[in-house]
Coordinates of C-alpha atoms in Angstrom, one line a residue:
M1 CA -7.1 14.3 10.5
S2 CA -10.1 16.4 11.2
G3 CA -13.6 16.7 9.9
S4 CA -15.1 13.9 7.9
T5 CA -11.8 12.1 7.6
G6 CA -11.0 12.1 11.2
L7 CA -12.4 8.7 12.3
A8 CA -10.4 6.6 14.6
H9 CA -9.2 3.5 12.9
G10 CA -8.5 1.2 15.9
V11 CA -11.0 -1.1 17.6
G12 CA -11.3 1.0 20.7
A13 CA -10.9 -0.3 24.2
G14 CA -9.7 -3.8 24.8
H15 CA -13.1 -4.9 26.1
D16 CA -14.6 -4.4 22.6
L17 CA -12.8 -7.5 21.4
P18 CA -15.1 -10.5 21.0
I19 CA -12.4 -12.6 22.8
P20 CA -10.0 -11.6 25.6
A21 CA -6.8 -9.8 24.4
F22 CA -4.6 -12.6 25.7
H23 CA -6.5 -15.1 23.5
A24 CA -6.0 -12.7 20.5
Y25 CA -2.2 -12.6 21.1
A26 CA -2.0 -16.3 21.8
G27 CA -4.0 -17.2 18.7
A28 CA -1.9 -15.0 16.5
F29 CA 1.3 -16.5 17.9
A30 CA 0.0 -20.0 17.4
A31 CA -1.1 -19.4 13.8
L32 CA 2.4 -18.1 12.9
L33 CA 4.2 -20.9 14.7
V34 CA 2.0 -23.7 13.3
S35 CA 2.3 -22.2 9.8
F36 CA 6.1 -22.1 10.2
L37 CA 6.3 -25.8 11.3
A38 CA 3.9 -27.0 8.7
L39 CA 5.8 -25.3 5.9
G40 CA 9.0 -26.8 7.1
L41 CA 7.6 -30.3 7.0
L42 CA 5.4 -30.1 3.9
W43 CA 7.0 -27.5 1.7
P44 CA 10.6 -28.6 1.0
R45 CA 10.9 -26.9 -2.5
S46 CA 9.9 -23.6 -4.0
R47 CA 6.5 -23.8 -5.6
F48 CA 5.9 -20.2 -6.8
R49 CA 6.7 -19.2 -10.3
G50 CA 6.1 -15.5 -10.2
D51 CA 5.0 -13.9 -13.4
R52 CA 5.4 -17.1 -15.3
A53 CA 2.3 -18.6 -13.6
G54 CA -1.3 -18.3 -14.5
R55 CA -4.1 -19.5 -16.7
P56 CA -4.9 -17.1 -19.6
L57 CA -8.3 -15.4 -19.6
P58 CA -10.6 -16.1 -22.6
A59 CA -9.5 -14.4 -25.8
R60 CA -12.6 -12.2 -25.8
L61 CA -11.8 -10.8 -22.3
Q62 CA -8.2 -10.2 -23.4
R63 CA -9.4 -8.2 -26.4
W64 CA -11.8 -6.2 -24.2
A65 CA -9.1 -5.4 -21.7
R66 CA -6.8 -4.1 -24.4
A67 CA -9.5 -2.1 -26.2
P68 CA -8.3 1.4 -26.9
A69 CA -11.8 2.8 -26.2
L70 CA -11.8 1.3 -22.7
R71 CA -8.4 2.6 -21.9
A72 CA -9.3 6.1 -23.3
G73 CA -12.5 6.1 -21.2
L74 CA -10.6 5.2 -18.0
R75 CA -8.0 7.9 -18.7
A76 CA -10.8 10.5 -19.3
L77 CA -12.5 9.4 -16.1
G78 CA -9.3 9.8 -14.1
L79 CA -8.7 13.3 -15.6
A80 CA -12.3 14.4 -14.9
A81 CA -12.1 13.2 -11.3
A82 CA -8.8 15.1 -10.8
A83 CA -10.3 18.2 -12.3
T84 CA -13.3 17.9 -10.1
V85 CA -11.2 17.6 -7.0
L86 CA -9.1 20.6 -8.0
L87 CA -12.2 22.7 -8.6
H88 CA -13.6 21.8 -5.1
L89 CA -10.2 22.8 -3.6
L90 CA -10.1 26.1 -5.5
L91 CA -13.8 27.1 -5.2
G92 CA -15.3 25.1 -2.4
P93 CA -15.5 25.9 1.3
D94 CA -12.6 25.2 3.6
D95 CA -14.7 22.8 5.6
P96 CA -14.2 19.0 5.2
E97 CA -17.8 18.4 6.2
R98 CA -19.1 20.4 3.2
N99 CA -16.1 20.0 0.8
P100 CA -15.7 16.5 -0.7
A101 CA -12.1 17.1 -1.9
P102 CA -10.4 15.9 1.3
G103 CA -12.5 12.8 1.5
A104 CA -11.8 12.2 -2.2
V105 CA -8.1 12.2 -1.6
Y106 CA -7.8 10.6 1.8
V107 CA -10.7 8.1 1.5
L108 CA -11.6 7.3 -2.1
L109 CA -8.0 7.6 -3.5
W110 CA -5.7 6.5 -0.7
V111 CA -8.0 3.9 0.9
G112 CA -10.1 3.0 -2.1
L113 CA -7.0 2.0 -4.1
L114 CA -6.6 -0.9 -1.7
P115 CA -9.7 -3.0 -2.6
A116 CA -9.6 -1.8 -6.2
S117 CA -6.0 -2.9 -6.8
L118 CA -6.4 -6.1 -4.9
L119 CA -9.4 -7.1 -7.0
L120 CA -8.7 -5.6 -10.4
G121 CA -5.0 -5.1 -10.6
P122 CA -2.9 -1.9 -11.1
V123 CA -5.9 0.3 -11.8
W124 CA -4.2 3.6 -11.0
R125 CA -1.9 3.0 -14.1
L126 CA -5.0 3.6 -16.3
L127 CA -6.7 6.3 -14.2
N128 CA -3.5 8.3 -13.3
P129 CA -4.3 11.8 -14.5
L130 CA -0.5 12.7 -14.5
R131 CA 0.2 9.9 -16.9
T132 CA -2.7 11.2 -19.1
L133 CA -1.4 14.8 -19.0
H134 CA 2.1 13.6 -19.9
A135 CA 0.7 11.6 -22.9
L136 CA -1.3 14.6 -24.1
G137 CA 1.8 16.8 -23.8
C138 CA 3.9 14.3 -25.8
R139 CA 1.2 14.2 -28.5
V140 CA 1.4 18.0 -28.8
V141 CA 5.2 17.9 -29.3
H142 CA 5.0 14.7 -31.5
R143 CA 7.1 12.6 -29.2
P144 CA 6.2 9.0 -27.9
P145 CA 5.5 9.1 -24.2
A146 CA 7.9 6.2 -23.5
E147 CA 10.8 7.9 -25.3
P148 CA 13.0 9.6 -22.7
F149 CA 15.5 12.3 -23.0
R150 CA 17.6 10.4 -20.4
R151 CA 17.4 6.8 -19.3
L152 CA 15.9 6.3 -15.9
P153 CA 18.7 5.2 -13.5
Q154 CA 18.0 1.7 -12.2
R155 CA 19.4 2.6 -8.8
L156 CA 16.4 4.9 -8.2
G157 CA 14.0 1.9 -8.1
Y158 CA 11.1 2.6 -5.8
R159 CA 13.0 5.3 -3.7
P160 CA 11.0 8.3 -5.2
A161 CA 7.8 6.4 -4.5
A162 CA 8.8 5.8 -0.9
A163 CA 9.6 9.5 -0.5
G164 CA 6.2 10.4 -2.0
L165 CA 4.4 8.0 0.2
L166 CA 6.2 9.4 3.3
A167 CA 5.3 13.0 2.3
F168 CA 1.6 12.0 1.7
T169 CA 1.3 10.2 5.0
W170 CA 3.0 13.1 6.8
L171 CA 0.3 15.4 5.3
E172 CA -2.4 13.0 6.4
L173 CA -1.1 12.2 9.9
A174 CA 1.3 14.8 11.1
S175 CA 0.7 18.1 9.3
P176 CA -1.1 21.0 11.1
A177 CA -4.2 21.0 9.0
P178 CA -4.5 17.9 6.6
A179 CA -8.0 18.7 5.5
S180 CA -7.3 22.3 4.8
T181 CA -8.0 23.1 1.1
T182 CA -4.9 25.3 0.9
A183 CA -2.6 22.7 2.3
L184 CA -4.1 19.9 0.2
L185 CA -4.0 22.0 -3.0
A186 CA -0.4 23.0 -2.5
F187 CA 0.6 19.4 -1.9
L188 CA -1.2 18.1 -5.0
L189 CA 0.2 20.9 -7.2
V190 CA 3.8 20.3 -6.0
Y191 CA 3.4 16.6 -6.4
A192 CA 2.0 17.0 -9.9
S193 CA 4.8 19.3 -10.9
V194 CA 7.5 17.0 -9.6
H195 CA 6.2 14.0 -11.4
L196 CA 5.3 15.7 -14.7
A197 CA 8.9 17.1 -14.7
G198 CA 10.3 13.6 -14.0
A199 CA 8.2 12.1 -16.8
A200 CA 9.3 14.9 -19.2
V201 CA 12.9 13.9 -18.7
F202 CA 12.7 10.1 -18.2
G203 CA 9.6 9.2 -20.1
S204 CA 6.4 7.5 -19.0
D205 CA 8.4 4.7 -17.3
W206 CA 9.0 7.3 -14.5
F207 CA 5.4 6.7 -13.3
D208 CA 5.8 2.9 -12.8
R209 CA 8.0 3.1 -9.7
C210 CA 8.5 6.8 -9.0
D211 CA 4.8 8.0 -8.7
A212 CA 3.8 7.1 -5.2
F213 CA 0.2 6.2 -5.9
E214 CA 1.0 4.2 -9.1
A215 CA 3.7 2.3 -7.3
Y216 CA 1.4 1.7 -4.4
S217 CA -1.4 0.4 -6.6
G218 CA 1.0 -1.7 -8.6
L219 CA 2.4 -3.4 -5.5
L220 CA -1.0 -4.0 -4.0
A221 CA -2.0 -5.6 -7.4
R222 CA 0.7 -8.2 -6.8
L223 CA -1.9 -10.0 -4.7
A224 CA -4.7 -9.6 -7.2
P225 CA -6.2 -12.8 -8.7
I226 CA -5.7 -11.3 -12.2
G227 CA -2.2 -10.4 -13.4
R228 CA -0.1 -10.1 -16.5
R229 CA 2.2 -13.0 -17.4
T230 CA 5.7 -12.4 -18.7
D231 CA 4.4 -13.2 -22.3
G232 CA 1.9 -10.3 -21.9
Q233 CA -1.2 -12.5 -21.4
L234 CA -3.7 -11.5 -18.8
V235 CA -4.1 -14.5 -16.5
V236 CA -5.9 -15.8 -13.5
R237 CA -3.4 -16.9 -10.9
S238 CA -2.8 -17.5 -7.2
P239 CA -2.1 -14.2 -5.5
L240 CA 1.0 -15.8 -4.0
H241 CA 2.4 -16.3 -7.5
G242 CA 1.9 -12.7 -8.2
L243 CA 3.5 -11.7 -4.9
D244 CA 6.6 -13.9 -5.7
G245 CA 7.0 -11.9 -9.0
T246 CA 7.4 -8.6 -7.1
P247 CA 10.5 -7.0 -8.7
P248 CA 13.3 -6.8 -6.0
A249 CA 14.2 -3.2 -7.0
P250 CA 16.1 -0.7 -4.9
G251 CA 13.7 1.1 -2.5
L252 CA 11.2 -1.7 -2.2
V253 CA 12.1 -2.1 1.5
A254 CA 11.6 1.6 2.0
V255 CA 8.1 1.5 0.5
M256 CA 7.2 -1.4 2.7
C257 CA 8.5 0.3 5.8
V258 CA 6.7 3.5 5.0
L259 CA 3.4 1.6 4.6
L260 CA 3.9 -0.3 7.8
G261 CA 5.4 2.5 9.8
S262 CA 2.7 5.1 8.8
T263 CA -0.1 2.6 9.6
A264 CA 1.5 1.9 12.9
Y265 CA 1.7 5.6 13.7
D266 CA -1.9 6.0 12.7
G267 CA -2.7 3.4 15.4
V268 CA -0.4 5.1 17.9
S269 CA -1.9 8.5 17.2
D270 CA -5.3 7.4 18.5
T271 CA -4.0 6.3 21.9
P272 CA -4.7 8.6 24.9
S273 CA -1.1 8.6 26.0
W274 CA 0.1 9.9 22.6
I275 CA -2.7 12.4 22.4
T276 CA -1.5 13.8 25.7
T277 CA 2.1 13.8 24.5
L278 CA 1.1 15.9 21.4
Q279 CA -0.8 18.3 23.6
T280 CA 2.0 18.8 26.1
S281 CA 5.1 18.5 24.1
P282 CA 7.4 21.6 24.2
L283 CA 8.3 20.9 20.6
G284 CA 4.8 21.6 19.4
R285 CA 2.2 19.2 17.9
T286 CA 3.5 19.1 14.3
T287 CA 7.1 18.5 15.2
T288 CA 6.2 15.9 17.7
A289 CA 3.9 14.1 15.3
T290 CA 6.5 14.2 12.6
L291 CA 9.1 12.7 14.9
G292 CA 6.6 10.0 15.9
L293 CA 5.8 9.1 12.3
L294 CA 9.6 8.9 11.5
A295 CA 10.2 6.9 14.6
C296 CA 7.6 4.3 13.8
T297 CA 8.9 4.0 10.2
A298 CA 12.5 3.8 11.4
A299 CA 11.5 1.1 14.0
V300 CA 9.9 -1.0 11.4
A301 CA 12.9 -0.7 9.1
A302 CA 15.4 -1.4 11.9
L303 CA 13.5 -4.6 12.9
Y304 CA 13.5 -5.8 9.3
V305 CA 17.2 -5.0 8.8
V306 CA 18.1 -6.9 11.9
G307 CA 15.9 -9.9 10.9
A308 CA 17.4 -10.0 7.3
G309 CA 20.9 -9.7 8.7
A310 CA 20.3 -12.5 11.2
A311 CA 18.8 -14.7 8.4
R312 CA 22.0 -14.0 6.4
L313 CA 24.2 -15.0 9.3
M314 CA 22.3 -18.2 10.0
A315 CA 21.6 -19.5 6.4
G316 CA 24.4 -17.9 4.4
P317 CA 24.8 -14.9 2.0
V318 CA 22.2 -14.2 -0.7
R319 CA 22.1 -11.8 -3.5
R320 CA 20.4 -8.5 -2.5
P321 CA 20.0 -9.5 1.2
L322 CA 17.5 -6.8 2.0
T323 CA 15.3 -7.0 -1.0
T324 CA 15.2 -10.8 -1.4
F325 CA 12.6 -11.1 1.3
A326 CA 11.0 -7.6 1.1
H327 CA 8.0 -9.0 -0.9
S328 CA 7.0 -10.9 2.2
L329 CA 6.2 -7.6 4.0
L330 CA 3.6 -6.7 1.4
P331 CA 0.8 -9.0 2.7
I332 CA 1.6 -7.7 6.2
A333 CA 1.2 -4.1 5.1
I334 CA -2.1 -5.0 3.4
G335 CA -3.3 -6.7 6.5
Y336 CA -2.6 -3.6 8.6
L337 CA -4.2 -1.3 6.0
V338 CA -7.4 -3.4 5.9
A339 CA -7.5 -3.5 9.7
H340 CA -7.1 0.3 10.1
Y341 CA -9.0 1.7 7.1
C342 CA -11.8 -0.7 6.2
S343 CA -14.4 1.1 8.4
L344 CA -13.2 4.5 7.2
L345 CA -13.9 3.5 3.5
A346 CA -17.3 2.0 4.3
V347 CA -18.5 4.9 6.3
E348 CA -16.9 8.0 4.7
G349 CA -16.7 6.8 1.1
P350 CA -20.5 7.0 0.4
R351 CA -20.7 10.3 2.2
T352 CA -17.9 11.8 0.1
V353 CA -19.6 10.6 -3.1
L354 CA -23.0 12.0 -2.1
T355 CA -21.4 15.4 -1.1
A356 CA -19.6 15.6 -4.4
M357 CA -22.9 15.0 -6.2
G358 CA -24.4 18.0 -4.5
S359 CA -26.1 16.5 -1.4
D360 CA -26.3 18.7 1.6
P361 CA -24.2 17.1 4.4
A362 CA -26.7 18.2 6.9
D363 CA -29.3 16.1 5.2
L364 CA -27.2 12.9 5.1
P365 CA -27.7 10.3 7.8
G366 CA -25.0 10.0 10.5
P367 CA -22.2 7.7 9.8
E368 CA -23.0 4.1 10.7
P369 CA -20.2 1.6 11.1
P370 CA -20.7 -1.4 8.7
L371 CA -20.0 -3.9 11.5
S372 CA -20.7 -4.2 15.2
P373 CA -17.6 -3.5 17.4
G374 CA -17.1 -7.2 17.9
G375 CA -17.4 -7.9 14.2
L376 CA -15.0 -5.1 13.3
A377 CA -12.5 -6.3 15.9
T378 CA -12.7 -9.8 14.5
L379 CA -12.1 -8.5 11.0
Q380 CA -9.2 -6.4 12.1
V381 CA -7.5 -9.2 14.0
V382 CA -8.1 -11.7 11.2
S383 CA -6.7 -9.3 8.6
V384 CA -3.5 -8.7 10.6
V385 CA -2.9 -12.4 11.3
T386 CA -3.8 -13.5 7.7
G387 CA -1.3 -10.9 6.4
H388 CA 1.5 -12.3 8.6
V389 CA 0.7 -15.9 7.7
L390 CA 0.9 -15.1 4.0
G391 CA 4.2 -13.3 4.7
V392 CA 5.5 -16.4 6.4
V393 CA 4.5 -18.5 3.4
A394 CA 6.1 -16.1 0.9
A395 CA 9.3 -15.9 3.0
H396 CA 9.5 -19.7 3.3
D397 CA 9.1 -20.3 -0.4
R398 CA 11.8 -17.7 -1.2
S399 CA 14.1 -19.2 1.5
V400 CA 14.0 -22.7 0.2
R401 CA 14.8 -21.3 -3.3
V402 CA 17.8 -19.2 -2.4
H403 CA 19.3 -21.1 0.5
P404 CA 20.8 -24.7 0.6
P405 CA 18.1 -27.2 1.8
D406 CA 19.9 -27.9 5.0
R407 CA 20.3 -24.2 6.0
A408 CA 16.9 -22.8 4.8
P409 CA 15.0 -23.6 8.0
A410 CA 17.6 -21.8 10.1
G411 CA 17.4 -18.8 7.9
E412 CA 13.7 -18.6 8.4
V413 CA 13.8 -18.4 12.2
P414 CA 14.8 -14.7 12.4
L415 CA 12.1 -13.9 9.8
L416 CA 9.5 -15.8 11.9
V417 CA 10.6 -13.9 15.0
L418 CA 10.2 -10.7 13.0
M419 CA 6.7 -11.6 11.9
I420 CA 5.7 -12.5 15.5
V421 CA 7.0 -9.1 16.7
Y422 CA 5.1 -7.3 13.9
T423 CA 1.9 -9.3 14.7
L424 CA 1.9 -8.7 18.4
A425 CA 2.6 -5.0 17.9
G426 CA -0.1 -4.7 15.4
I427 CA -2.7 -6.4 17.6
G428 CA -1.5 -4.3 20.5
L429 CA -2.2 -1.1 18.5
L430 CA -5.7 -2.4 17.5
I431 CA -6.8 -3.0 21.1
S432 CA -5.0 0.0 22.8

C-alpha cells in the first residue's frame, strides 16, 4: 500500500523486542505446551455450550437494542458513510494523503471492524449499505427482503465470502495501485453489483455468509462478550462459548485460511528479502505479489489440512473432519490481525477522520505510534500467543466432545503441533 495507508505492520528489527527473540519463541512454545498439558489433566469433558449459553441482558437493554429507530439510524449512518466515500472517490484528488477514501476503506472499515465486532457484536450487519439498498429496493417492489426467488444453496456456505476476502486482500496487498481512486472505485462498484444481484435472487440471507465484510464481522463477533442465544435473547457470555457456536458451514476453513494467509503475506511483504524479490522478479511486481499472497494462503491451508487429517488418523473419524476444528483458527487469525494492524488503526484512523472532516493534511501533526517500540512488540507477541492459546482451548473442548475419551488426547497432538508451527511462524514474521 502507498500513501497514508502504507505503514509497515511488523515490529521492525529483532533488537526492537523488549526480550531476546529466542525468549519470545521459547515463551510462546512453553505457553502452548503448558496449556495443552493442563487441559488434558483438568478438562476431561466438554464445557462449552455454544449459542445456548449466556445470561440475558436486562429487559430495558433488550428493548433498546431492538428499537426500530436505533436500527434505522444505524442503517442511515452506514448508507451516508458509503455515499461519502464514493463522493470522495469520484470527486476527490487521486492522492491518499489528501483523499480520505482509501483510509476509510483500508483502515476504518477493514481494520476498524476488528475492535468494533469484538466489542459490540456483528455491527456490519446493521451498518451494511448493501443490505440497506436491498431492503429499500424490496420496499419499492413490495417484496419482503428475506423472501428469495431461489433458495440459497447450503453448499455455498462461506465460500463467496472467502472469495471476496481474497479479492479485497489482493487489492490491498498485491495490486499495482491499491490507493488509486480509480482502482478502489472500480472494486467497490463491482463488489456492490455482485452482492446486490445475489441478494436480489437469494434474498437478504445472501449477505450473512456471502458478503465478505458481513461474514468477517459476524465471525469476529463470535468472540464478543455480547451475543444472541438460540432463543433470540441478547446475552452476556464467555467469548469461548460464542466461539464454540460458530456454524461449521462449508467454506469456513477457506475464510480462516484467507485471513491467516493474507496477514502472513502482509508480514512477509515488509521484509527486505521479499521487497528485493518484488523489484527484481522477471514476472513483474503484481504477478509476483499475487503468487506470494496465494502461496501464503495455500501454505496455511495445507498445514491445516495435514493437521486435521493426522488428528483423524490418530483419534478416529469425525463428521465434517475439516470444519469440526476450523473455529479454533478464528482466535489465531484475530491474534495476527491485532498484532499487524493495531498501530495502523491508532495512527491512521484519526488522520483519516480529520481529513474527511475537511482538515488540511499538511496542518495535521505527524503520525505518532501509540506505543513505544518495546510496548508495541510486547502487544504483538502477546496477541499472537493469546490467540493460539485460545485456539488450543477451543480445539481441546471440541476434541473431548467428538472423540472417545481414551482417544481425544492423541487427536489433539497434531493440532497442537499445527498451533506451534503457526505461532513460531507468526512471531518470526513480527521480528523479521
